[in-house]
Coordinates of C-alpha atoms and ligand atoms in Angstrom, one line a residue:
M61 CA 7.6 -71.2 -45.4
A62 CA 8.4 -72.7 -48.7
T63 CA 8.7 -76.5 -48.7
A64 CA 9.7 -79.0 -51.2
L65 CA 6.0 -79.3 -52.1
H66 CA 5.3 -75.6 -52.4
N67 CA 7.1 -73.1 -54.6
L68 CA 6.4 -69.5 -53.5
S69 CA 5.9 -68.4 -57.1
D70 CA 3.3 -71.0 -57.9
Y71 CA -0.4 -70.0 -57.8
D72 CA -3.7 -70.7 -59.6
L73 CA -4.0 -68.0 -62.2
S74 CA -7.8 -68.5 -62.4
K75 CA -8.2 -67.3 -58.9
I76 CA -6.5 -64.0 -59.1
P77 CA -8.7 -60.9 -59.4
D78 CA -7.9 -58.2 -62.0
A79 CA -5.6 -55.6 -60.4
S80 CA -5.7 -52.9 -63.0
N81 CA -7.6 -50.5 -60.8
M82 CA -5.6 -51.2 -57.7
C83 CA -2.9 -49.1 -56.0
F84 CA -0.2 -50.5 -53.8
G85 CA 2.5 -49.3 -51.4
I86 CA 5.6 -51.3 -50.9
V87 CA 8.1 -50.7 -48.1
V88 CA 11.5 -52.4 -48.5
A89 CA 14.4 -52.8 -46.0
E90 CA 17.8 -51.9 -47.2
W91 CA 19.6 -54.7 -45.1
N92 CA 20.6 -57.6 -47.3
P93 CA 19.9 -55.6 -50.4
D94 CA 20.5 -58.4 -53.0
I95 CA 17.7 -60.3 -51.3
T96 CA 15.3 -57.5 -50.7
G97 CA 16.0 -56.1 -54.3
A98 CA 15.0 -59.5 -55.7
L99 CA 11.9 -59.7 -53.5
L100 CA 10.9 -56.2 -54.8
D101 CA 11.5 -57.3 -58.4
G102 CA 9.2 -60.3 -57.9
A103 CA 6.5 -58.2 -56.2
M104 CA 6.5 -55.5 -58.8
G105 CA 6.6 -57.8 -61.7
T106 CA 3.7 -59.9 -60.4
L107 CA 1.6 -56.9 -59.7
E108 CA 2.1 -55.6 -63.2
K109 CA 1.5 -59.0 -64.7
H110 CA -2.0 -58.8 -63.1
G111 CA -2.7 -55.3 -64.5
T112 CA -1.5 -52.9 -61.9
L113 CA 0.0 -49.8 -63.6
P114 CA 3.6 -49.0 -62.7
E115 CA 2.6 -45.5 -61.6
N116 CA 0.2 -47.1 -59.1
I117 CA 3.0 -49.0 -57.3
H118 CA 4.8 -46.7 -54.8
V119 CA 8.1 -48.0 -53.3
R120 CA 9.7 -46.6 -50.2
T121 CA 12.9 -47.8 -48.4
V122 CA 13.7 -48.1 -44.7
P123 CA 17.2 -48.8 -43.2
G124 CA 16.4 -52.2 -41.7
S125 CA 13.5 -54.7 -41.2
F126 CA 12.7 -53.3 -37.7
E127 CA 11.7 -50.0 -39.5
L128 CA 9.2 -51.8 -41.7
V129 CA 6.5 -51.5 -39.2
Y130 CA 6.9 -47.6 -39.1
G131 CA 7.1 -47.5 -42.9
A132 CA 4.0 -49.6 -43.3
R133 CA 2.1 -47.6 -40.8
Q134 CA 2.9 -44.3 -42.6
M135 CA 1.8 -45.8 -45.9
V136 CA -1.5 -47.2 -44.3
L137 CA -2.4 -43.8 -42.7
H138 CA -1.4 -41.5 -45.5
G139 CA -1.0 -43.4 -48.8
G140 CA -4.5 -44.2 -49.9
Y141 CA -3.5 -47.6 -51.1
D142 CA -5.5 -50.7 -51.6
A143 CA -2.9 -52.8 -49.7
V144 CA 0.7 -52.4 -48.4
I145 CA 3.4 -54.9 -48.8
I146 CA 6.5 -55.1 -46.5
L147 CA 9.7 -56.8 -47.8
G148 CA 12.7 -57.6 -45.7
S149 CA 15.3 -60.3 -45.0
V150 CA 16.5 -61.1 -41.5
I151 CA 19.3 -63.7 -41.4
R152 CA 20.0 -65.4 -38.1
G153 CA 23.8 -65.3 -38.2
E154 CA 25.3 -65.1 -34.7
T155 CA 23.3 -62.3 -33.1
P156 CA 20.3 -62.3 -30.8
H157 CA 19.1 -59.3 -32.9
F158 CA 17.5 -62.0 -35.2
D159 CA 14.8 -62.9 -32.6
Y160 CA 14.1 -59.4 -31.5
I161 CA 13.7 -58.1 -35.0
C162 CA 11.5 -61.0 -36.2
Q163 CA 9.2 -60.7 -33.2
G164 CA 9.0 -57.0 -33.4
V165 CA 8.2 -56.9 -37.1
T166 CA 5.7 -59.8 -36.8
Y167 CA 3.9 -58.2 -33.8
G168 CA 3.9 -54.8 -35.4
I169 CA 2.4 -56.0 -38.6
S170 CA -0.2 -58.1 -37.0
R171 CA -1.2 -55.2 -34.9
L172 CA -1.6 -52.9 -37.9
N173 CA -3.7 -55.6 -39.6
A174 CA -5.9 -55.9 -36.5
T175 CA -6.4 -52.2 -36.1
Q176 CA -6.2 -50.4 -39.4
E177 CA -8.5 -50.6 -42.5
I178 CA -5.9 -51.5 -45.1
P179 CA -4.3 -55.0 -45.3
V180 CA -0.5 -55.1 -44.7
I181 CA 1.2 -58.1 -46.4
Y182 CA 4.1 -59.8 -44.6
G183 CA 7.0 -60.3 -46.9
L184 CA 9.7 -60.9 -44.2
L185 CA 12.1 -63.7 -45.0
T186 CA 13.5 -65.1 -41.7
T187 CA 16.2 -67.6 -42.6
N188 CA 19.1 -69.3 -40.9
D189 CA 21.5 -68.4 -43.5
L190 CA 22.0 -66.4 -46.8
Q191 CA 21.4 -69.6 -49.0
Q192 CA 18.0 -70.1 -47.5
A193 CA 17.2 -66.4 -48.3
K194 CA 18.5 -66.7 -51.9
D195 CA 16.3 -69.9 -52.4
R196 CA 13.2 -67.8 -51.4
S197 CA 13.9 -64.7 -53.4
G198 CA 13.9 -66.1 -56.9
G199 CA 15.9 -69.2 -56.3
S200 CA 15.0 -72.8 -56.1
L201 CA 11.9 -72.2 -53.9
G202 CA 10.5 -69.3 -55.9
N203 CA 10.1 -65.7 -54.8
K204 CA 8.4 -64.5 -51.6
G205 CA 7.8 -61.2 -53.5
D206 CA 5.6 -63.0 -56.0
E207 CA 3.6 -64.6 -53.2
C208 CA 3.2 -61.2 -51.5
A209 CA 1.9 -59.6 -54.6
I210 CA -0.7 -62.3 -55.2
V211 CA -1.8 -62.0 -51.5
A212 CA -2.0 -58.3 -51.8
I213 CA -4.3 -58.4 -54.8
K214 CA -6.6 -60.9 -53.1
M215 CA -6.7 -58.9 -49.9
A216 CA -7.3 -55.7 -51.7
K217 CA -10.3 -57.4 -53.4
F218 CA -11.4 -58.7 -50.0
Ligands
LIG244 C1 20.8 -54.8 -36.6 C2 20.3 -55.8 -37.7 C3 20.8 -57.1 -37.8 C4 21.9 -57.6 -36.8 N1 20.4 -57.9 -38.8 C5 19.5 -57.4 -39.6 C6 19.0 -58.3 -40.7 O1 19.5 -59.5 -40.9 N2 18.1 -57.8 -41.5 C7 17.5 -56.6 -41.5 O2 16.7 -56.2 -42.2 N3 17.9 -55.7 -40.5 C8 18.9 -56.1 -39.6 N4 19.4 -55.3 -38.6 C9 18.9 -53.8 -38.6 C10 17.6 -53.6 -37.9 O3 16.6 -54.2 -38.6 C11 17.4 -52.1 -37.5 O4 17.5 -51.4 -38.7 C12 18.4 -51.6 -36.5 O5 18.3 -52.3 -35.4 C13 18.0 -50.1 -36.2 O6 16.7 -50.0 -35.7

């Protein structure tokens, strides 16, 4: 969670491995497309900034965040990537779907990380309202997509 003390796009440049020989898969949810599009821009821009070739970043979309686990699993099993990033935005609103979706995605991605060989990076924004999502997708608190790209590079190196 971004806080007043931590901007999601801030990191220590000296600690980031060179990513020029790395290959990444990104799976993006179509719900809240303005938010997930901004997360994707951030992730791709940061991967490229650290040397990843655009042709080595493969993006697939899924209808909603709940489908991110399936998408990530397919990429992990069949993609040959150094790491896979999931990007989604779940906004609480008035529906109990929020809790079910967040729990399902969190559990599913944790399970992939515990059982598979390739790291899956958790770029799911879970916010109370649209403004909080905007703040974390290129707004006042930075971009979760940037943070996920940095984590993906570090975990690929790991
Ligand atoms: C159904 C639903 C709702 C209510 N809210 C969101 C949301 O805020 N963000 C999101 O990515 N997806 C949402 N979905 C769709 C579910 O993730 C999923 O696509 C459907 O339940 C079908 O499995």
